[in-house]
Coordinates of C-alpha atoms in Angstrom, one line a residue:
M90 CA -0.2 -0.3 0.4
G91 CA 3.2 2.5 -0.1
Y92 CA 1.7 4.1 -3.5
L93 CA -1.0 6.0 -1.3
E94 CA 1.0 6.8 1.1
E95 CA 2.1 10.3 -0.2
F96 CA -1.1 11.3 -0.2
D97 CA -1.9 9.1 3.1
K98 CA 0.6 12.0 4.2
E99 CA -1.1 15.3 3.1
S100 CA -4.5 14.2 4.7
A101 CA -3.4 14.1 7.9
N102 CA -5.4 17.0 8.8
S103 CA -8.8 17.2 6.4
E104 CA -10.1 14.0 9.0
I105 CA -13.2 15.9 10.5
N106 CA -15.3 14.3 13.0
C107 CA -19.1 15.4 13.2
K108 CA -21.8 14.5 15.8
N109 CA -23.8 12.1 16.1
Q110 CA -26.9 11.4 14.4
D111 CA -30.1 9.7 15.0
D112 CA -31.0 9.3 12.0
P113 CA -28.6 8.0 9.2
I114 CA -31.0 9.4 6.1
M115 CA -32.9 12.7 7.1
K116 CA -31.6 15.9 5.3
R117 CA -28.4 18.0 5.9
S118 CA -26.6 20.7 4.9
P119 CA -24.9 20.6 1.0
D120 CA -21.7 21.5 3.8
E121 CA -22.2 18.6 6.5
K122 CA -19.6 17.5 7.7
I123 CA -17.8 13.5 7.4
N124 CA -17.2 11.4 10.0
F125 CA -14.5 9.0 9.5
I126 CA -13.2 7.3 12.8
P127 CA -16.4 6.4 15.4
P128 CA -16.9 7.7 18.5
S129 CA -14.5 6.1 21.4
E130 CA -18.1 5.0 22.7
S131 CA -19.1 3.3 20.6
P132 CA -19.0 -0.9 20.0
L133 CA -17.1 -1.7 17.0
C134 CA -18.6 -4.5 14.9
T135 CA -16.9 -7.8 14.7
F136 CA -17.6 -8.6 11.5
C137 CA -16.2 -6.0 10.9
T138 CA -13.1 -5.7 12.9
S139 CA -12.8 -9.3 11.8
D140 CA -12.4 -8.3 8.1
E141 CA -15.5 -11.1 7.2
S142 CA -17.8 -9.6 5.1
C143 CA -20.7 -7.0 6.5
K144 CA -24.4 -7.4 5.5
I145 CA -25.2 -4.0 7.0
V146 CA -22.4 -2.6 5.3
R147 CA -23.4 -4.2 2.3
S148 CA -27.0 -2.9 2.4
R149 CA -26.2 0.1 3.6
T150 CA -23.2 0.9 0.5
K151 CA -26.3 0.1 -1.6
L152 CA -28.4 2.3 -0.1
M153 CA -25.7 5.4 -0.8
N154 CA -25.2 3.8 -4.2
I155 CA -29.2 4.2 -4.3
L156 CA -29.9 7.9 -2.9
V157 CA -26.5 9.4 -5.4
E158 CA -28.1 7.9 -8.1
K159 CA -31.3 9.9 -7.2
G160 CA -29.1 13.2 -6.0
K161 CA -29.8 13.1 -3.1
H162 CA -26.0 13.4 -2.0
Q163 CA -26.5 14.8 1.9
E164 CA -28.4 11.3 2.8
A165 CA -26.0 9.3 0.6
Q166 CA -24.0 10.8 3.6
S167 CA -25.6 10.4 6.4
V168 CA -26.2 7.0 6.1
F169 CA -22.0 6.8 5.5
N170 CA -21.6 8.5 8.9
D171 CA -24.1 6.7 10.3
L172 CA -22.0 3.8 9.5
I173 CA -18.6 5.0 11.3
R174 CA -21.1 6.4 14.3
R175 CA -22.4 2.3 14.8
G176 CA -19.1 0.8 14.3
H177 CA -19.3 -0.2 11.3
K178 CA -16.2 -0.2 8.2
P179 CA -16.4 1.1 5.6
S180 CA -15.6 -1.4 2.4
L181 CA -14.1 -0.4 -0.7
V182 CA -16.8 0.4 -2.2
T183 CA -18.8 2.3 0.2
Y184 CA -15.4 5.1 -0.1
T185 CA -15.9 4.9 -3.6
T186 CA -19.4 5.6 -3.4
L187 CA -18.9 8.3 -0.9
L188 CA -16.2 10.1 -3.2
A189 CA -18.7 9.9 -6.4
S190 CA -21.2 11.7 -4.2
L191 CA -18.5 14.7 -3.0
T192 CA -17.0 15.1 -5.9
V193 CA -20.6 16.0 -7.9
Q194 CA -20.7 18.7 -4.6
K195 CA -17.2 19.9 -5.2
R196 CA -16.4 19.1 -2.0
F197 CA -12.7 18.1 -2.9
E198 CA -11.7 18.8 0.5
H199 CA -12.6 15.2 1.4
T200 CA -10.8 13.4 -1.0
H201 CA -7.0 12.4 0.3
S202 CA -9.1 12.1 3.9
I203 CA -11.0 9.0 1.6
I204 CA -8.2 8.2 -0.1
S205 CA -6.2 8.0 3.8
Q206 CA -8.7 5.7 5.3
V207 CA -8.5 3.2 2.2
H208 CA -4.6 2.8 3.2
K209 CA -5.0 2.7 7.1
N210 CA -7.8 0.4 6.5
G211 CA -5.7 -1.9 4.5
M212 CA -7.1 -2.1 1.6
E213 CA -6.7 -2.3 -2.3
P214 CA -7.8 -0.6 -4.2
D215 CA -9.7 -1.1 -7.5
S216 CA -9.2 0.6 -11.0
V217 CA -12.9 1.7 -9.7
F218 CA -11.5 3.6 -7.4
F219 CA -7.9 4.7 -9.1
N220 CA -11.0 6.3 -11.5
A221 CA -13.0 8.1 -9.0
V222 CA -9.7 9.8 -7.4
V223 CA -8.6 10.4 -11.3
N224 CA -12.0 12.4 -11.4
A225 CA -12.1 13.8 -8.3
F226 CA -8.4 15.3 -8.5
S227 CA -9.5 16.6 -12.0
E228 CA -12.7 17.8 -11.1
G229 CA -11.2 20.4 -8.3
G230 CA -9.0 21.4 -11.1
D231 CA -5.6 19.5 -9.2
M232 CA -4.0 17.9 -12.1
E233 CA -0.6 16.6 -10.1
G234 CA -2.6 14.8 -7.9
A235 CA -4.5 13.8 -10.7
M236 CA -1.5 12.8 -12.5
K237 CA 0.0 11.0 -9.5
M238 CA -2.8 8.8 -9.3
F239 CA -3.1 7.9 -13.3
S240 CA 0.7 6.7 -13.0
K241 CA 0.4 5.0 -10.0
M242 CA -2.7 2.9 -11.2
K243 CA -0.9 2.1 -14.4
E244 CA 2.4 0.9 -12.1
Y245 CA 0.1 -1.4 -10.5
G246 CA -1.2 -2.7 -13.1
M247 CA -4.2 -1.3 -13.9
K248 CA -4.7 -0.6 -17.5
P249 CA -7.3 3.3 -18.4
T250 CA -9.7 3.3 -19.8
I251 CA -11.4 5.8 -22.4
S252 CA -12.9 7.1 -19.2
T253 CA -10.1 8.2 -17.6
F254 CA -8.0 10.0 -20.4
N255 CA -11.7 11.9 -20.9
T256 CA -11.3 12.2 -17.5
L257 CA -7.6 13.3 -17.4
I258 CA -8.4 16.0 -21.2
K259 CA -11.3 17.0 -18.9
G260 CA -9.3 18.3 -15.8
Y261 CA -6.4 20.3 -17.4
G262 CA -9.6 21.7 -19.9
I263 CA -11.0 22.9 -16.3
A264 CA -7.2 24.0 -15.2
G265 CA -7.4 26.0 -18.1
K266 CA -4.6 23.9 -19.6
P267 CA -6.3 22.9 -23.1
E268 CA -2.5 22.0 -24.3
E269 CA -1.9 19.7 -22.2
S270 CA -5.0 18.3 -22.9
L271 CA -4.0 17.9 -26.1
K272 CA -0.7 15.7 -24.9
I273 CA -2.9 13.5 -22.7
M274 CA -5.3 12.6 -26.0
E275 CA -2.0 11.7 -27.7
I276 CA -0.9 9.5 -25.0
M277 CA -4.1 7.2 -25.3
S278 CA -3.9 6.9 -29.1
M279 CA 0.2 6.6 -29.5
E280 CA 0.8 4.8 -26.0
E281 CA -2.3 3.2 -24.8
N282 CA -3.7 2.8 -28.9
I283 CA -7.0 4.1 -27.9
K284 CA -8.8 5.9 -30.1
P285 CA -11.0 9.4 -29.0
N286 CA -14.3 8.8 -28.9
L287 CA -17.2 11.9 -29.0
R288 CA -16.6 13.0 -25.7
T289 CA -12.9 13.5 -25.7
Y290 CA -13.4 15.8 -28.6
N291 CA -16.3 17.5 -27.1
V292 CA -14.2 17.6 -24.0
L293 CA -11.7 19.3 -26.1
V294 CA -13.5 21.4 -27.7
R295 CA -14.6 22.8 -24.0
A296 CA -11.5 23.3 -23.3
W297 CA -10.7 25.6 -26.0
C298 CA -13.1 26.8 -26.0
N299 CA -13.8 28.1 -22.1
K300 CA -9.8 29.6 -23.2
K301 CA -11.5 31.5 -25.2
N302 CA -10.1 30.2 -28.3
I303 CA -13.0 29.5 -30.4
N304 CA -10.6 28.9 -33.7
E305 CA -9.0 26.1 -32.0
A306 CA -12.3 24.5 -30.8
W307 CA -13.4 24.6 -34.9
G308 CA -9.8 22.9 -35.9
I309 CA -11.1 20.3 -33.0
V310 CA -14.3 19.9 -35.1
H311 CA -12.7 19.4 -38.0
K312 CA -10.8 16.8 -36.4
M313 CA -13.6 15.1 -35.6
V314 CA -14.9 14.8 -39.3
A315 CA -11.8 13.8 -40.3
S316 CA -11.3 10.8 -38.1
D317 CA -15.0 10.0 -38.8
I318 CA -17.0 11.1 -36.1
K319 CA -19.8 13.2 -36.5
P320 CA -20.0 16.5 -35.0
D321 CA -23.2 16.5 -32.4
A322 CA -25.8 19.1 -30.8
I323 CA -23.7 19.1 -27.5
T324 CA -20.4 19.5 -29.6
Y325 CA -22.0 23.2 -31.5
N326 CA -24.3 23.9 -28.4
T327 CA -20.5 24.4 -26.6
L328 CA -19.4 26.9 -29.8
V329 CA -22.1 28.8 -29.3
T330 CA -22.1 29.2 -25.3
A331 CA -18.4 30.3 -26.2
Y332 CA -19.6 32.9 -28.9
V333 CA -22.4 34.5 -26.7
Q334 CA -20.3 34.2 -23.5
N335 CA -18.0 36.6 -25.8
G336 CA -20.8 39.2 -27.0
K337 CA -20.4 37.4 -30.7
T338 CA -24.1 35.9 -30.7
E339 CA -25.2 37.0 -34.7
E340 CA -21.6 34.6 -34.8
A341 CA -23.0 32.6 -32.2
E342 CA -26.3 31.9 -35.0
N343 CA -24.4 31.0 -37.8
V344 CA -22.7 28.2 -36.0
I345 CA -27.3 26.8 -36.7
L346 CA -26.0 27.3 -40.8
E347 CA -23.1 24.1 -39.8
M348 CA -24.9 22.6 -37.9
R349 CA -27.9 22.2 -40.3
K350 CA -25.2 21.2 -43.4
N351 CA -23.9 19.0 -40.9
N352 CA -27.4 17.7 -39.9
V353 CA -27.6 18.3 -36.4
Q354 CA -31.1 19.6 -35.3
P355 CA -30.8 22.9 -32.7
N356 CA -32.2 22.5 -29.7
E357 CA -34.1 24.4 -27.0
R358 CA -30.5 24.9 -25.1
T359 CA -29.3 26.2 -28.6
C360 CA -31.8 28.4 -29.9
G361 CA -32.6 29.5 -25.5
M362 CA -29.0 30.6 -25.3
I363 CA -28.9 32.5 -28.9
I364 CA -31.8 34.8 -27.7
A365 CA -30.1 35.2 -24.3
G366 CA -27.0 37.0 -26.0
Y367 CA -28.9 38.8 -28.1
C368 CA -30.8 39.8 -25.1
K369 CA -27.8 40.3 -23.3
E370 CA -26.2 42.7 -26.1
G371 CA -29.5 45.2 -26.1
R372 CA -30.2 43.6 -29.2
I373 CA -33.9 42.4 -28.2
R374 CA -35.7 42.4 -31.7
D375 CA -32.7 40.4 -33.4
A376 CA -33.8 37.9 -30.9
L377 CA -37.3 38.4 -31.3
R378 CA -36.6 38.0 -35.4
F379 CA -35.3 34.5 -33.7
A380 CA -37.4 33.4 -31.4
Y381 CA -39.9 33.2 -34.3
K382 CA -37.2 31.5 -36.7
M383 CA -37.3 28.6 -34.0
K384 CA -40.6 27.0 -36.2
E385 CA -37.8 26.7 -39.0
F386 CA -36.5 24.2 -36.8
G387 CA -39.6 22.5 -34.7
L388 CA -39.1 24.0 -31.9
R389 CA -41.3 26.6 -29.6
P390 CA -39.7 29.2 -27.3
N391 CA -40.5 28.1 -24.4
L392 CA -41.2 30.1 -21.2
V393 CA -38.1 31.1 -20.2
V394 CA -37.2 32.4 -23.8
F395 CA -40.0 34.5 -23.4
N396 CA -39.8 35.6 -19.8
S397 CA -36.4 36.8 -21.4
L398 CA -38.2 38.8 -23.5
I399 CA -40.2 40.8 -21.9
K400 CA -37.6 42.3 -19.7
G401 CA -35.5 42.9 -22.5
F402 CA -38.4 45.1 -24.1
L403 CA -39.0 46.7 -20.7
D404 CA -35.4 47.5 -20.3
V405 CA -35.4 49.6 -23.6
S406 CA -39.3 51.0 -23.3
D407 CA -40.2 49.1 -25.9
R408 CA -43.7 48.2 -25.3
N409 CA -44.9 47.2 -28.6
G410 CA -42.0 44.7 -28.5
V411 CA -44.2 43.8 -25.0
D412 CA -47.5 44.0 -26.7
E413 CA -45.2 41.6 -29.6
V414 CA -44.2 38.9 -27.1
L415 CA -46.8 38.6 -25.3
T416 CA -49.7 37.9 -28.6
L417 CA -46.6 35.1 -29.1
M418 CA -46.5 33.6 -25.9
E419 CA -50.1 33.5 -26.6
E420 CA -50.2 31.8 -29.5
S421 CA -48.2 29.5 -28.6
G422 CA -49.9 28.2 -25.8
V423 CA -47.3 29.3 -23.0
K424 CA -48.7 30.1 -19.6
P425 CA -46.7 33.2 -17.2
D426 CA -45.1 32.2 -14.2
V427 CA -43.9 34.4 -11.3
I428 CA -41.3 35.5 -13.4
T429 CA -43.3 36.8 -15.8
F430 CA -45.7 38.8 -13.1
S431 CA -42.8 39.7 -11.2
T432 CA -41.1 40.9 -14.0
I433 CA -44.1 43.8 -15.4
M434 CA -44.5 44.4 -11.7
N435 CA -40.7 45.7 -11.6
A436 CA -40.8 47.7 -14.7
W437 CA -44.5 50.0 -13.0
S438 CA -43.1 50.1 -9.3
A439 CA -39.6 50.9 -10.9
A440 CA -41.5 53.9 -12.9
G441 CA -43.4 54.9 -9.8
Y442 CA -47.4 53.0 -10.3
M443 CA -48.1 51.2 -7.6
I444 CA -51.3 50.8 -8.5
K445 CA -50.7 48.9 -12.1
C446 CA -47.5 46.9 -10.0
Q447 CA -50.3 45.8 -7.4
E448 CA -53.1 45.3 -10.1
I449 CA -50.9 43.0 -11.9
F450 CA -49.7 41.5 -7.9
D451 CA -53.5 40.7 -7.6
D452 CA -53.5 39.1 -10.7
M453 CA -51.5 36.9 -10.3
V454 CA -52.6 35.7 -6.9
K455 CA -56.0 35.5 -8.6
S456 CA -54.2 33.4 -11.5
G457 CA -53.3 30.8 -8.6
I458 CA -49.7 31.9 -8.7
K459 CA -48.7 32.0 -5.1
P460 CA -46.1 35.2 -5.1
D461 CA -42.8 34.6 -4.4
I462 CA -40.5 36.7 -2.1
H463 CA -39.1 38.5 -4.8
A464 CA -42.7 40.0 -5.9
Y465 CA -42.8 40.5 -2.7
S466 CA -40.0 42.8 -2.3
I467 CA -40.9 44.3 -5.9
L468 CA -44.7 45.6 -3.9
A469 CA -42.4 47.2 -0.7
K470 CA -39.6 49.0 -2.8
G471 CA -42.3 50.2 -5.1
Y472 CA -44.6 51.5 -2.0
I473 CA -41.6 52.8 -0.5
R474 CA -40.3 54.4 -3.9
V475 CA -43.3 56.4 -3.8
Q476 CA -43.4 57.2 -0.1
E477 CA -45.8 54.3 1.3
P478 CA -44.3 52.7 3.5
E479 CA -47.4 51.6 5.3
K480 CA -48.7 49.7 2.1
A481 CA -44.9 48.1 1.9
E482 CA -45.6 47.3 6.2
E483 CA -48.8 45.2 5.3
I484 CA -47.0 43.5 3.0
L485 CA -45.1 41.7 5.7
S486 CA -48.2 41.6 6.9
A487 CA -49.3 39.1 4.2
M488 CA -46.1 37.5 4.1
Q489 CA -46.2 36.4 7.6
K490 CA -49.8 35.0 7.5
R491 CA -48.1 31.8 4.3
S492 CA -46.8 29.0 6.2
D493 CA -44.5 28.6 2.9
L494 CA -42.8 31.8 2.6
Y495 CA -41.3 33.7 5.2
P496 CA -40.0 37.7 5.2
N497 CA -36.2 38.0 5.0
V498 CA -34.0 40.9 6.7
V499 CA -33.8 42.1 2.7
I500 CA -37.7 42.5 2.5
F501 CA -37.4 44.0 6.9
T502 CA -35.1 46.6 6.4
T503 CA -36.6 47.6 3.1
V504 CA -39.5 48.8 5.1
I505 CA -37.7 50.0 7.6
S506 CA -35.6 52.2 5.1
G507 CA -39.2 53.7 4.2
Y508 CA -40.4 54.8 7.6
C509 CA -36.4 56.0 8.2
S510 CA -37.0 58.3 3.9
I511 CA -39.9 60.2 5.2
G512 CA -38.6 60.5 9.2
S513 CA -41.3 57.9 11.1
M514 CA -38.2 56.7 13.3
T515 CA -40.3 55.2 15.9
S516 CA -42.1 53.3 12.6
A517 CA -38.9 51.9 11.8
M518 CA -37.7 51.2 15.2
R519 CA -41.3 49.5 15.7
V520 CA -40.5 47.1 12.4
F521 CA -37.2 46.6 13.8
G522 CA -38.6 44.8 16.6
K523 CA -41.4 43.5 15.2
M524 CA -38.0 41.6 12.3
I525 CA -36.7 40.4 16.0
E526 CA -39.4 39.2 17.4
Y527 CA -39.8 37.0 14.0
G528 CA -36.1 35.4 14.5
I529 CA -34.8 37.7 11.7
S530 CA -31.2 38.7 12.5
P531 CA -30.4 42.4 11.4
N532 CA -27.4 43.1 9.0
L533 CA -25.2 45.5 8.5
R534 CA -27.1 47.0 6.1
T535 CA -30.7 47.6 8.3
F536 CA -28.0 48.8 11.3
E537 CA -27.3 51.0 9.0
T538 CA -30.3 51.9 7.6
L539 CA -31.7 53.2 10.9
I540 CA -28.2 55.3 11.5
E541 CA -28.9 57.2 8.4
G542 CA -32.4 57.6 9.5
Y543 CA -31.3 59.0 12.7
A544 CA -29.0 61.8 10.7
E545 CA -31.9 62.7 9.0
A546 CA -34.0 63.1 12.2
K547 CA -31.1 65.1 13.4
K548 CA -30.5 63.2 16.4
P549 CA -26.6 61.5 16.0
W550 CA -27.1 60.8 19.8
K551 CA -29.9 57.9 18.4
A552 CA -27.1 57.5 15.8
E553 CA -24.7 56.4 18.4
E554 CA -27.4 54.1 19.8
I555 CA -27.4 51.9 17.2
V556 CA -23.7 51.4 17.0
Q557 CA -23.8 50.4 19.8
L558 CA -26.8 48.1 19.6
M559 CA -24.9 46.3 16.5
E560 CA -23.0 44.4 19.7
G561 CA -25.3 42.6 20.9
F562 CA -26.5 41.0 16.9
D563 CA -22.6 40.3 16.7
V564 CA -22.5 42.7 14.0
R565 CA -19.3 44.8 13.5
P566 CA -19.7 48.2 12.5
E567 CA -17.4 49.0 9.2
K568 CA -16.1 52.5 7.8
S569 CA -18.7 53.6 6.2
T570 CA -21.2 53.1 10.0
F571 CA -18.5 55.1 11.6
L572 CA -18.8 57.6 8.6
L573 CA -22.8 57.7 8.5
V574 CA -22.2 58.3 12.3
K575 CA -19.5 61.7 12.0
E576 CA -22.3 62.6 9.5
A577 CA -24.3 62.6 11.7
W578 CA -23.1 65.0 14.1
R579 CA -21.4 67.0 11.4
A580 CA -25.3 67.3 9.9
V581 CA -26.1 69.3 13.7
G582 CA -23.1 71.7 12.9
L583 CA -20.8 70.0 15.8
T584 CA -17.1 70.5 15.5
Q585 CA -15.3 67.8 14.2
E586 CA -13.3 67.5 18.0
T587 CA -16.5 67.0 19.0
R588 CA -17.8 64.1 16.7
E589 CA -14.6 62.4 17.8
E590 CA -14.9 62.9 21.6
G591 CA -18.4 60.8 20.6
L592 CA -17.2 58.5 18.7
E593 CA -14.8 57.1 21.6
K594 CA -17.4 56.2 23.7
F595 CA -17.7 52.6 21.6
S596 CA -15.1 51.3 23.1
S597 CA -15.4 48.0 22.8
F598 CA -15.1 49.0 18.4
S599 CA -11.7 51.2 19.2
R600 CA -9.7 49.3 16.7
L601 CA -12.6 50.2 14.1
Q602 CA -11.3 53.8 14.9
I603 CA -11.5 55.3 10.9
P604 CA -8.4 56.2 9.4
N605 CA -8.0 60.3 8.7
V606 CA -7.7 59.3 5.3
V607 CA -11.4 58.3 5.4
L608 CA -12.1 62.1 6.2
S609 CA -11.5 62.9 2.7
E610 CA -14.4 60.8 2.0
Q611 CA -17.0 62.2 3.1
K612 CA -18.0 64.5 0.3
R613 CA -18.2 61.5 -1.9
N614 CA -20.6 59.7 0.4
N615 CA -22.5 62.9 0.8
N616 CA -24.3 62.3 -3.4
R617 CA -24.7 58.8 -2.0
T618 CA -28.8 59.5 -1.7
V619 CA -28.8 62.1 -4.2
L620 CA -27.3 59.1 -6.5
R621 CA -29.7 56.1 -5.8
E622 CA -32.3 58.7 -5.8
A623 CA -31.6 59.2 -9.3
A624 CA -30.9 55.3 -10.5
E625 CA -34.5 54.5 -8.8
S626 CA -35.5 57.4 -11.3
S627 CA -34.0 56.2 -14.3
F628 CA -36.7 54.2 -15.6
A629 CA -39.1 56.2 -14.8
C630 CA -36.6 58.7 -17.2
R631 CA -36.5 56.3 -19.8
F632 CA -40.7 56.0 -20.1
G633 CA -40.6 59.7 -20.2
E634 CA -44.3 61.2 -19.6
R635 CA -46.0 57.6 -21.0
A636 CA -46.2 54.9 -18.4
P637 CA -44.9 51.1 -19.3
V638 CA -47.5 49.1 -20.9
V639 CA -48.1 45.0 -21.2
S640 CA -51.0 45.5 -23.7
Q641 CA -54.6 44.4 -22.3
R642 CA -55.8 43.5 -25.3
N643 CA -53.3 40.7 -25.8
F644 CA -51.9 40.1 -21.5
R645 CA -55.8 39.8 -20.6
G646 CA -57.5 38.2 -23.0
W647 CA -55.0 35.4 -22.8
I648 CA -55.6 35.5 -18.8
S649 CA -59.3 36.6 -18.2
C650 CA -59.6 32.8 -20.0
Q651 CA -58.2 31.2 -17.1
V652 CA -59.8 33.1 -14.2
G653 CA -63.2 35.0 -15.5
S654 CA -61.4 38.5 -14.6
F655 CA -58.4 40.3 -15.3
C656 CA -57.3 43.2 -14.4
T657 CA -55.3 45.9 -17.1
V658 CA -52.2 44.4 -17.3
L659 CA -51.3 47.0 -19.7
Y660 CA -52.8 50.4 -21.5

């Protein structure tokens, strides 16, 4: 077992114990610790200690495999932890299954620990375990570790498969070294006499695309064709993605010509990426044109595409475009979802038309779609924007009545900011109290919002009290926090010396005092509120005197047949 000792040394500090768990397949956090050593009080399994086959280990390993195949990785890890807790020794298959599960979750910190346990338990790794380790190192970008294990695998007479080589090629691609990927393919062909397959070439194409070298990626495609291997949709979609990510969506669309030339049909993913690319570049009309073109491929735009188009046209204030998308959406028989409604709500909210925003929200509820936290946040921010914090607070009450959705720190802070903006600090602190009662921990932004509120109310001593209050919630003030307090004192006409003297009260935070250089930033910070207000009103400015629109004829007509009555969404 000497070939694993070098890995065993590296993993000396990697083993992590976790608390005993009563439920072996209870859902855990994705970051649940892995227990490799049984608790000292746990009796050891007599079958496991005598190196006999343990049926419990076999059955639990089989269960882990089933859970991993279903994507239930936390449950699989809980089964493993339970085996350890009950004094069992996992088999090589158990460790391999655990390693595969952790690799999928990108929890590479446990790889060395698993290798170490296999070594300590006197197990002889098989090719399946070797390949799992090579894959773990490759996925984590540790190609030195992957190649070491690859070499040891060959030293001990285990022949690497095409899957092994594809894994290494992928690993070098992840590490940003496609040139090394090519060398691995040469080793595969020349030394092992293994011919590259479709996956080999696709992995190479992706490696060059990730390096933003699309010309080299096309070179690999041409090699594929020369080797009588036909590129598939994955090949071309990888190229399409690369063009889109580099802001060359028009060239991405041209890839479709090559696809059809080689009798490869574009799929929903191909079209979705191209439409998303045009939207990202602000070429919304081109995106819509391509959505119509999907019919040529026997495809229809899906809900994700329609939502992207609606958002795109709203972003450029093209009301006719929104109307056209909704018409196409209706003709395609695609029903709106919470994102569709929220996107249009946000347009009305940003422009300050809260009556329309509320109407759309109500129509969403009538159509049987449950609003999510984002939809509620849009309403709350809208009411704050038009200085109606009481209505924003009503949204909190509505959320609290639901058993499946809870207000978070962001929406509470939004409501608090609304009251601060109109100088109602009593109400702001009342909502803060509600937040605490509801079990939501305030964050830095919450406290700074209250400090800003007291500064506007010309009560700097109250702003200081908020800084002291932060300590009780384990929230440390930052440079920006002290700047806000300094500005609060400045606003009431006190001298710099007096302000500095006031800040010295916060002895528990003395090590966080602001350097003098920060004082030069105060003028810039004074402009923050003005800039923020300008940003919030930018949407309304783009619309000019006319409000955003969503066609009553199209949107209402189509929804009304589902919900009976439907309020005007556009116009």
